[in-house]
Structures are given as structure tokens and as C-alpha cells.
Short mmCIF file of C-alpha atoms (C1' of nucleotides) in Angstrom, two decimals:
data_model
loop_
_atom_site.label_atom_id
_atom_site.label_comp_id
_atom_site.label_asym_id
_atom_site.label_seq_id
_atom_site.Cartn_x
_atom_site.Cartn_y
_atom_site.Cartn_z
CA UNK A 203 -21.80 29.51 8.02
CA UNK A 204 -19.01 29.02 10.47
CA UNK A 205 -15.53 29.30 9.11
CA UNK A 206 -13.09 26.44 9.49
CA UNK A 207 -9.57 26.19 8.22
CA UNK A 208 -8.51 22.64 7.50
CA UNK A 209 -4.85 21.77 7.33
CA UNK A 210 -4.41 18.30 5.93
CA UNK A 211 -2.05 16.08 4.01
CA UNK A 212 -0.01 12.96 4.52
CA UNK A 213 1.81 12.01 7.67
CA UNK A 214 5.24 13.58 8.24
CA UNK A 215 4.64 16.33 5.73
CA UNK A 216 4.98 19.02 8.39
CA UNK A 217 1.43 19.79 9.46
CA UNK A 218 2.22 20.36 13.12
CA UNK A 219 4.77 23.13 12.51
CA UNK A 220 2.73 24.93 9.91
CA UNK A 221 -0.37 24.74 12.03
CA UNK A 222 1.43 26.52 14.81
CA UNK A 223 2.59 29.32 12.55
CA UNK A 224 -0.81 29.68 10.94
CA UNK A 225 -2.60 29.76 14.25
CA UNK A 226 -0.46 32.56 15.57
CA UNK A 227 -0.91 34.63 12.43
CA UNK A 228 -4.64 34.09 12.13
CA UNK A 229 -5.64 34.06 15.78
CA UNK A 230 -6.49 30.45 15.47
CA UNK A 231 -6.89 27.54 17.80
CA UNK A 232 -5.78 24.09 16.82
CA UNK A 233 -8.19 21.17 16.78
CA UNK A 234 -6.74 17.72 16.39
CA UNK A 235 -8.01 15.65 13.48
CA UNK A 236 -5.87 12.60 13.98
CA UNK A 237 -7.53 9.37 15.01
CA UNK A 238 -4.58 8.17 17.06
CA UNK A 239 -3.58 11.36 18.81
CA UNK A 240 -6.86 11.31 20.70
CA UNK A 241 -5.36 8.53 22.82
CA UNK A 242 -3.32 9.29 25.90
CA UNK A 243 0.03 7.61 25.91
CA UNK A 244 0.52 7.44 22.15
CA UNK A 245 3.15 10.15 22.11
CA UNK A 246 6.37 9.30 20.31
CA UNK A 247 4.78 6.95 17.82
CA UNK A 248 2.14 9.42 16.69
CA UNK A 249 4.56 12.35 16.68
CA UNK A 250 2.20 14.19 18.97
CA UNK A 251 3.08 17.78 19.82
CA UNK A 252 4.33 18.23 23.39
CA UNK A 253 2.89 20.89 25.71
CA UNK A 254 6.16 22.84 25.77
CA UNK A 255 6.09 23.05 21.98
CA UNK A 256 2.61 24.52 21.76
CA UNK A 257 3.74 28.15 22.05
CA UNK A 258 0.73 29.05 24.13
CA UNK A 259 -1.66 28.26 21.33
CA UNK A 260 -4.71 26.31 22.47
CA UNK A 261 -4.69 22.69 21.30
CA UNK A 262 -7.94 20.74 21.45
CA UNK A 263 -9.04 17.14 21.14
CA UNK A 264 -5.73 15.58 22.01
CA UNK A 265 -5.53 12.99 24.80
CA UNK A 266 -9.25 12.43 25.07
CA UNK A 267 -9.26 8.82 26.18
CA UNK A 268 -7.05 6.03 27.49
CA UNK A 269 -5.91 3.34 25.13
CA UNK A 270 -8.29 0.79 26.56
CA UNK A 271 -11.29 2.99 25.82
CA UNK A 272 -13.03 2.68 22.48
CA UNK A 273 -13.34 5.82 20.40
CA UNK A 274 -14.87 6.28 16.96
CA UNK A 275 -15.83 8.74 14.26
CA UNK A 276 -19.23 9.46 15.70
CA UNK A 277 -17.73 10.59 18.99
CA UNK A 278 -15.12 12.58 17.19
CA UNK A 279 -17.72 14.28 15.04
CA UNK A 280 -19.66 15.41 18.08
CA UNK A 281 -16.62 16.64 19.99
CA UNK A 282 -15.15 18.40 17.00
CA UNK A 283 -18.35 20.23 16.17
CA UNK A 284 -18.67 21.39 19.76
CA UNK A 285 -15.10 22.50 19.71
CA UNK A 286 -15.45 24.44 16.47
CA UNK A 287 -18.46 26.14 17.98
CA UNK A 288 -16.59 27.10 21.12
CA UNK A 289 -13.53 28.42 19.34
CA UNK A 290 -15.68 30.48 17.02
CA UNK A 291 -17.61 31.89 19.98
CA UNK A 292 -14.29 33.09 21.38
CA UNK A 293 -13.70 35.01 18.20
CA UNK A 294 -10.94 32.72 17.05
CA UNK A 295 -10.46 30.69 13.90
CA UNK A 296 -10.82 26.92 14.32
CA UNK A 297 -7.99 25.13 12.54
CA UNK A 298 -8.55 21.45 12.00
CA UNK A 299 -5.17 19.76 11.76
CA UNK A 300 -4.56 16.11 11.14
CA UNK A 301 -4.37 13.28 8.71
CA UNK A 302 -7.56 11.35 9.35
CA UNK A 303 -9.68 12.27 6.38
CA UNK A 304 -12.76 10.42 7.51
CA UNK A 305 -12.87 12.33 10.77
CA UNK A 306 -12.64 15.63 8.97
CA UNK A 307 -15.24 14.68 6.44
CA UNK A 308 -17.68 13.37 9.00
CA UNK A 309 -17.31 16.55 10.99
CA UNK A 310 -17.63 19.08 8.23
CA UNK A 311 -20.09 17.23 6.05
CA UNK A 312 -23.59 16.09 6.73
CA UNK A 313 -22.74 12.62 8.02
CA UNK A 314 -25.39 10.92 10.13
CA UNK A 315 -24.56 8.42 12.80
CA UNK A 316 -27.80 7.19 14.33
CA UNK A 317 -27.63 6.84 18.08
CA UNK A 318 -26.92 3.31 19.13
CA UNK A 319 -29.65 1.73 21.18
CA UNK A 320 -27.30 -0.33 23.23
CA UNK A 321 -28.40 -3.64 21.79
CA UNK A 322 -26.16 -6.64 21.70
CA UNK A 323 -23.52 -6.49 19.03
CA UNK A 324 -24.07 -9.09 16.36
CA UNK A 325 -21.53 -11.82 16.03
CA UNK A 326 -20.49 -12.88 12.57
CA UNK A 327 -17.49 -14.98 13.40
CA UNK A 328 -19.02 -18.23 12.17
CA UNK A 329 -20.10 -16.90 8.81
CA UNK A 330 -18.02 -16.74 5.68
CA UNK A 331 -17.55 -13.39 4.04
CA UNK A 332 -19.47 -14.56 0.99
CA UNK A 333 -22.45 -15.51 3.14
CA UNK A 334 -22.38 -12.18 4.93
CA UNK A 335 -22.30 -10.30 1.67
CA UNK A 336 -25.26 -12.29 0.40
CA UNK A 337 -27.13 -11.43 3.58
CA UNK A 338 -26.40 -7.78 3.03
CA UNK A 339 -27.60 -7.97 -0.56
CA UNK A 340 -30.93 -9.17 0.76
CA UNK A 341 -31.22 -6.88 3.79
CA UNK A 342 -29.78 -3.72 2.26
CA UNK A 343 -29.19 -4.01 -1.47
CA UNK A 344 -28.23 -0.38 -1.81
CA UNK A 345 -25.53 -0.62 0.82
CA UNK A 346 -24.25 -3.81 -0.79
CA UNK A 347 -23.57 -1.98 -4.02
CA UNK A 348 -21.35 0.41 -2.10
CA UNK A 349 -18.81 -2.12 -0.96
CA UNK A 350 -16.64 -4.86 -2.31
CA UNK A 351 -17.70 -8.45 -1.48
CA UNK A 352 -14.30 -9.09 0.08
CA UNK A 353 -14.38 -6.18 2.45
CA UNK A 354 -15.60 -8.08 5.46
CA UNK A 355 -15.04 -5.27 7.92
CA UNK A 356 -17.34 -2.93 6.07
CA UNK A 357 -19.88 -5.64 5.35
CA UNK A 358 -20.11 -6.48 9.05
CA UNK A 359 -20.56 -2.84 9.89
CA UNK A 360 -23.28 -2.47 7.28
CA UNK A 361 -25.14 -5.48 8.66
CA UNK A 362 -24.86 -4.04 12.12
CA UNK A 363 -26.23 -0.76 10.88
CA UNK A 364 -29.15 -2.43 9.13
CA UNK A 365 -30.06 -4.20 12.36
CA UNK A 366 -30.03 -0.91 14.24
CA UNK A 367 -31.63 1.49 11.82
CA UNK A 368 -32.86 -0.36 8.78
CA UNK A 369 -31.74 -0.37 5.18
CA UNK A 370 -30.49 2.63 3.25
CA UNK A 371 -33.19 4.44 1.33
CA UNK A 372 -30.75 6.21 -0.88
CA UNK A 373 -27.03 6.59 -1.27
CA UNK A 374 -26.09 9.57 0.86
CA UNK A 375 -24.55 12.52 -0.91
CA UNK A 376 -23.47 14.67 1.99
CA UNK A 377 -23.16 18.41 1.72
CA UNK A 378 -20.84 20.69 3.63
CA UNK A 379 -22.09 22.31 6.79
CA UNK A 380 -19.29 24.80 7.27
CA UNK A 381 -17.54 27.52 5.38
CA UNK A 382 -14.36 25.51 5.12
CA UNK A 383 -11.08 26.14 3.41
CA UNK A 384 -9.06 23.02 2.66
CA UNK A 385 -5.33 23.52 2.61
CA UNK A 386 -3.20 20.47 1.93
CA UNK A 387 0.51 20.30 2.51
CA UNK A 388 2.54 18.31 0.07
CA UNK A 389 6.12 17.53 -0.89
CA UNK A 390 7.68 15.43 -3.61
CA UNK A 391 7.02 11.77 -2.94
CA UNK A 392 10.67 10.89 -2.55
CA UNK A 393 11.26 13.71 -0.11
CA UNK A 394 8.26 12.71 1.97
CA UNK A 395 9.43 9.11 2.11
CA UNK A 396 12.87 10.26 3.24
CA UNK A 397 11.27 12.27 6.01
CA UNK A 398 9.20 9.30 7.08
CA UNK A 399 12.20 7.00 7.23
CA UNK A 400 14.17 9.58 9.16
CA UNK A 401 11.35 10.24 11.57
CA UNK A 402 11.04 6.59 12.44
CA UNK A 403 14.75 6.46 13.24
CA UNK A 404 14.34 9.43 15.53
CA UNK A 405 11.34 7.86 17.22
CA UNK A 406 13.40 4.80 18.03
CA UNK A 407 16.05 7.02 19.59
CA UNK A 408 13.38 8.76 21.62
CA UNK A 409 12.30 5.48 23.17
CA UNK A 410 9.55 4.17 20.94
CA UNK A 411 10.27 0.62 22.03
CA UNK A 412 9.53 1.37 25.68
CA UNK A 413 6.42 3.33 24.78
CA UNK A 414 5.18 0.50 22.60
CA UNK A 415 5.81 -2.07 25.29
CA UNK A 416 3.79 -0.02 27.71
CA UNK A 417 0.93 0.60 25.29
CA UNK A 418 0.70 -3.00 24.17
CA UNK A 419 0.52 -4.09 27.79
CA UNK A 420 -2.30 -1.67 28.50
CA UNK A 421 -4.48 -1.97 25.44
CA UNK A 422 -6.81 -4.93 25.02
CA UNK A 423 -6.78 -7.17 21.96
CA UNK A 424 -8.57 -5.57 19.07
CA UNK A 425 -8.55 -2.07 20.49
CA UNK A 426 -7.97 0.75 18.08
CA UNK A 427 -4.89 2.08 19.80
CA UNK A 428 -2.94 -1.11 19.28
CA UNK A 429 -3.58 -0.89 15.56
CA UNK A 430 -1.57 2.29 15.36
CA UNK A 431 1.47 2.20 13.16
CA UNK A 432 4.56 2.28 15.32
CA UNK A 433 3.08 0.04 17.97
CA UNK A 434 1.52 -3.05 16.42
CA UNK A 435 4.76 -3.79 14.58
CA UNK A 436 6.46 -4.51 17.90
CA UNK A 437 4.23 -7.46 18.71
CA UNK A 438 6.28 -10.09 16.84
CA UNK A 439 9.43 -8.55 18.29
CA UNK A 440 8.24 -8.91 21.88
CA UNK A 441 7.28 -12.48 21.04
CA UNK A 442 10.82 -13.11 19.88
CA UNK A 443 9.94 -13.63 16.26
CA UNK A 444 11.43 -10.51 14.77
CA UNK A 445 14.52 -8.38 15.19
CA UNK A 446 14.41 -4.75 16.16
CA UNK A 447 15.76 -3.83 12.75
CA UNK A 448 12.89 -5.65 11.08
CA UNK A 449 10.41 -3.81 13.28
CA UNK A 450 11.93 -0.54 12.22
CA UNK A 451 11.82 -1.44 8.53
CA UNK A 452 8.21 -2.53 8.83
CA UNK A 453 7.15 0.66 10.57
CA UNK A 454 8.77 2.69 7.83
CA UNK A 455 7.06 0.62 5.17
CA UNK A 456 3.63 0.88 6.79
CA UNK A 457 4.01 4.60 7.29
CA UNK A 458 4.95 5.16 3.66
CA UNK A 459 1.92 3.21 2.49
CA UNK A 460 -0.28 5.06 4.91
CA UNK A 461 0.93 8.36 3.51
CA UNK A 462 -0.08 7.27 0.03
CA UNK A 463 -3.55 6.29 1.20
CA UNK A 464 -3.90 9.68 2.82
CA UNK A 465 -3.00 11.41 -0.42
CA UNK A 466 -5.71 9.45 -2.17
CA UNK A 467 -8.32 10.39 0.38
CA UNK A 468 -7.47 14.06 0.67
CA UNK A 469 -7.11 14.59 -3.02
CA UNK A 470 -10.43 12.92 -3.84
CA UNK A 471 -12.72 13.78 -0.96
CA UNK A 472 -12.12 17.49 -0.55
CA UNK A 473 -11.73 20.55 -2.73
CA UNK A 474 -8.07 20.90 -1.85
CA UNK A 475 -5.67 23.75 -2.26
CA UNK A 476 -2.28 22.11 -2.26
CA UNK A 477 0.76 23.94 -0.98
CA UNK A 478 4.18 22.55 -1.77
CA UNK A 479 6.31 22.82 1.35
CA UNK A 480 9.15 20.74 -0.04
CA UNK A 481 11.87 21.31 -2.60
CA UNK A 482 13.78 23.42 -0.11
CA UNK A 483 11.11 26.08 -0.10
CA UNK A 484 11.27 28.61 2.71
CA UNK A 485 8.49 28.08 5.27
CA UNK A 486 7.79 31.80 5.31
CA UNK A 487 7.03 31.71 1.61
CA UNK A 488 4.71 28.72 1.93
CA UNK A 489 2.97 30.42 4.83
CA UNK A 490 2.54 33.52 2.76
CA UNK A 491 0.81 31.48 0.09
CA UNK A 492 -1.50 29.98 2.69
CA UNK A 493 -2.40 33.39 4.02
CA UNK A 494 -3.23 34.51 0.52
CA UNK A 495 -5.64 31.61 0.17
CA UNK A 496 -7.26 32.58 3.45
CA UNK A 497 -7.60 36.20 2.39
CA UNK A 498 -8.97 35.29 -0.99
CA UNK A 499 -11.61 33.14 0.62
CA UNK A 500 -12.62 35.31 3.53
CA UNK A 501 -11.32 38.63 2.25
CA UNK A 502 -10.75 41.02 5.10
"C1'" G B 245 41.56 -30.14 -13.84
"C1'" G B 246 37.11 -33.55 -12.38
"C1'" A B 247 31.75 -34.26 -10.64
"C1'" G B 248 27.17 -32.10 -9.81
"C1'" G B 249 23.54 -27.97 -9.33
"C1'" G B 250 21.87 -23.39 -11.25
"C1'" G B 251 20.97 -18.69 -14.44
"C1'" U B 252 12.83 -16.96 -15.54
"C1'" A B 253 9.67 -10.14 -15.35
"C1'" G B 254 12.03 -4.80 -9.76
"C1'" C B 255 13.28 -9.01 -5.97
"C1'" G B 256 12.15 -14.16 -4.42
"C1'" A B 257 10.15 -18.35 -6.85
"C1'" A B 258 6.90 -21.97 -10.05
"C1'" G B 259 6.82 -23.69 -14.93
"C1'" U B 260 10.33 -28.61 -18.25
"C1'" G B 261 7.26 -28.83 -26.26
"C1'" G B 262 1.39 -25.89 -27.77
"C1'" C B 263 -3.92 -23.93 -22.92
"C1'" C B 264 2.86 -18.99 -21.27
"C1'" A B 265 3.48 -12.31 -21.40
"C1'" A B 266 4.68 -16.80 -18.08
"C1'" A B 267 1.36 -19.38 -11.40
"C1'" C B 268 2.43 -17.60 -6.49
"C1'" G B 269 4.80 -14.40 -2.71
"C1'" C B 270 7.16 -9.70 -1.81
"C1'" A B 271 7.91 -4.78 -3.24
"C1'" G B 272 6.01 -0.74 -6.34
"C1'" A B 273 1.95 2.13 -8.68
"C1'" U B 274 -3.29 3.43 -8.73
"C1'" G B 275 -7.92 3.61 -6.46
"C1'" A B 276 -12.50 2.76 -3.02
"C1'" C B 277 -14.14 3.85 1.67
"C1'" U B 278 -20.57 7.18 6.67
"C1'" G B 279 -19.41 4.04 13.56
"C1'" U B 280 -11.87 -0.30 13.95
"C1'" A B 281 -9.93 4.71 9.24
"C1'" A B 282 -2.41 4.76 11.37
"C1'" A B 283 -8.23 0.31 9.88
"C1'" U B 284 -10.36 -2.52 5.81
"C1'" C B 285 -10.64 -3.58 0.71
"C1'" A B 286 -9.86 -3.52 -4.76
"C1'" U B 287 -7.12 -2.90 -9.32
"C1'" U B 288 -2.55 -2.90 -11.66
"C1'" U B 289 3.07 -3.66 -12.75
"C1'" C B 290 7.79 -6.08 -20.29
"C1'" C B 291 6.63 -2.22 -24.44
"C1'" C B 292 2.89 0.41 -27.55
"C1'" A B 293 -2.17 0.48 -27.92
"C1'" U B 294 -9.43 0.73 -27.69
"C1'" C B 295 -10.08 -4.08 -29.70
"C1'" G B 296 -5.30 -5.53 -30.81
"C1'" G B 297 -0.19 -5.62 -31.81
"C1'" G B 298 5.26 -5.93 -30.65
"C1'" U B 299 9.54 -7.73 -28.00
"C1'" U B 300 10.80 -11.67 -23.55
"C1'" C B 301 12.63 -16.56 -19.77
"C1'" G B 302 21.93 -15.71 -19.45
"C1'" G B 303 24.25 -15.14 -25.10
"C1'" C B 304 24.45 -17.23 -29.96
"C1'" G B 305 22.99 -21.09 -33.28
"C1'" G B 306 19.92 -25.39 -34.33
"C1'" U B 307 15.53 -29.15 -34.23
"C1'" U B 308 10.07 -28.48 -34.73
"C1'" C B 309 3.93 -26.53 -37.73
"C1'" A B 310 5.05 -24.79 -32.47
"C1'" A B 311 10.52 -23.87 -27.52
"C1'" A B 312 11.17 -20.70 -21.10
"C1'" U B 313 10.69 -25.95 -21.97
"C1'" C B 314 14.61 -30.44 -26.78
"C1'" C B 315 19.95 -30.33 -29.06
"C1'" G B 316 24.88 -27.81 -29.76
"C1'" U B 317 28.05 -24.14 -28.16
"C1'" C B 318 29.71 -20.00 -25.31
"C1'" C B 319 29.45 -16.82 -20.80
"C1'" C B 320 28.40 -16.37 -15.54
"C1'" C B 321 27.19 -18.30 -10.41
"C1'" C B 322 27.12 -22.15 -6.40
"C1'" U B 323 28.55 -26.94 -4.03
"C1'" C B 324 31.75 -31.04 -3.79
"C1'" C B 325 36.33 -33.79 -5.35
"C1'" A B 326 41.38 -32.76 -6.78
#
RNA sequence: GGAGGGGUAGCGAAGUGGCCAAACGCAGAUGACUGUAAAUCAUUUCCCAUCGGGUUCGGCGGUUCAAAUCCGUCCCCCUCCA
């Protein structure tokens, strides 16, 4: 099986820096696993690494599409698998770096996304959520058991899927397709939250407002890019209903909550090896621990 | 000094004798998640505990079978008049 090193963890924990160091020590190439950094133009708000910071290490799957172009897990899965293949063929170690757990899981595990047949998307706007859930219970009882009756977004998707490829025959229990090592970076909660708050302040100084204005003008209603934290919060501000300070507070709040959700996903969906990079620990020491994990797994 | 309004769980805010450990909002904590995932959704938040129990609604004291809710008194806050 192909080896893949995964570097995950919550936002603002320090993945970008450690990825760079790891890549240079392990002859690795970095593959983005962040659902928002695939968009061109989301720079400051997503804390995307800049070309001059990349230290000559190849970075893949950043800036794939414009903000008005839809992108989803299925596309990511395909691109990421191709990329892993290519990096491996070059004799390098693919390092998947990012916070979007679903993207990583769909790539490394046996997730199937049937090819869409280009049929008209169903419209559910006139139905109540209760009615939609009842429909799903009839059309795909198994899928219905997998989601909460209030989760309209997932119910709609399930109905769409049923229309395209029929009901679920069994609940999928995906297996891993790669020889993957999951390293998660972590820090004490309070320290992480401080870093998040500080990072948002810095982003404002770097011109987040201008970037957001630009992005919001370019991305259509409902597009994924305008759901990104650090951008959508500006909407009420540009409409004159919120102060800049309130925008900043809200971005910090949303980012903190996002970080918690990421912890939940990473901790529960993968066999993680957590490395504490906080508490004033020297990066060299943390890196050393990561290298040990790598050696222990792929001893060489 | 006088008149009036108010003090409810982390914050805001309902409740005005029993159905109140106390609605609701916010914030926090926990979790779910195979095509929007930086999305969407759920649970939970006085204390101990499995049922269940023990302390709460500014303090103290009363009335009552029963009080956050009624009475007395004290403390604190706000507005207005002096």
C-alpha cells in the first residue's frame, strides 16, 4: 500500500509550519487538505501559505478553482488520489496537511461517490423538513436512520442521492486504502483559543476587510467560498448593520467553535497520534517525536 | 430627605402561591456527520448520583399543608423630585 503521512488538527494549531519542517526532513511534498484553500483569492482569511514561504517544497492542491466555481469532496478525492500517486512515483512522501477531516477521510478511505448523470437537481424548497424526512424514510429507510430529522441539509442530499443511485443496501463501513500515519497537532485549549484570537487580529491588519469585500463581490449567493469563516461575517458589516469590531469578535467566535468541531472529527474518525506542540515546547523536540512515529511505522 | 422601579442559574431575560431546578435567548461543554464540511445538525450546562437525592431565585425572619412568587425587616442598584 502507498504510504501517506497525514498532518491534521484544529485550525491555528501550527500545521503549516510543521508541515514544512517535516517535508524537508522526510523528502515530502505537501498536499492541501483544506476545503477553503482550494479557492483562489481566499488568502488572508484562510491563512494560506504564500509562495515565498514555501521554501522550495512542492505544494499541491492549493488554488484549484475560482470562488464562483463549485467544488466538492468528490472532486477533491479524485485530485488528491492522483496527487498522492504522482508524488509517490517521484519517490517522495505525500504529506496531507489540512483541517478538513471529511476530505481526508474520503480520500484515504473507501468512499464511493457515484458519478452524477447530469440530471436536474431536485428542488425541495416548498417542502417542510419533516415532510422531507418522511419521504426519505420511505425511499431509503437505512439512510434515514443515519441522520437526524432536523438536519435538512443532509436529508436533501440523501434524497438527491436516492434519486440518482437508489437506496442504500447497507450502511457503509469504509476501510483504509493507504498505508497512512495520522499525526495530529494539539495544544491546550486555552492556548489554541489565544492563538486564534491573535491570528484574527493579524488578519485584519493584513487587509482582511478588503479581501472579504472583493471575495463577496465575486462569489455568487450560496457558493461555498462565501461560507468561509472570515468572509461571511463581513456581510452584515457591508450592509451597515454591524460594526467592524463586532465582525472581528464574530470571526473569532466562529473560528474557536470550528476548532472544537475539528477536534471532535479528528479524534473520532482516525487512529490519531497526537503531538502536543504547545506549553512552550520547542518545535525541534516536537518534530523529533513526529519523526520517531514515522520511523516506528515505516522503520528504515 | 421624598416618590417610584429593580435585584432570578456564566450573561441577558421570563415567571408573581403548588404543574419551578425555574421558559426563552446568548455564551460554554460534549457529540454526529459519504457530494455545501470553515457547512449542517444534536445533546447538555446548580451539586451529587443509575433510578433518585441535596441545595437555589439579594440577606435574615415570618405566613402557609405548600413561597422565586404573600408579609416584615435589612443590604445593594437605577430613575425622578428636593
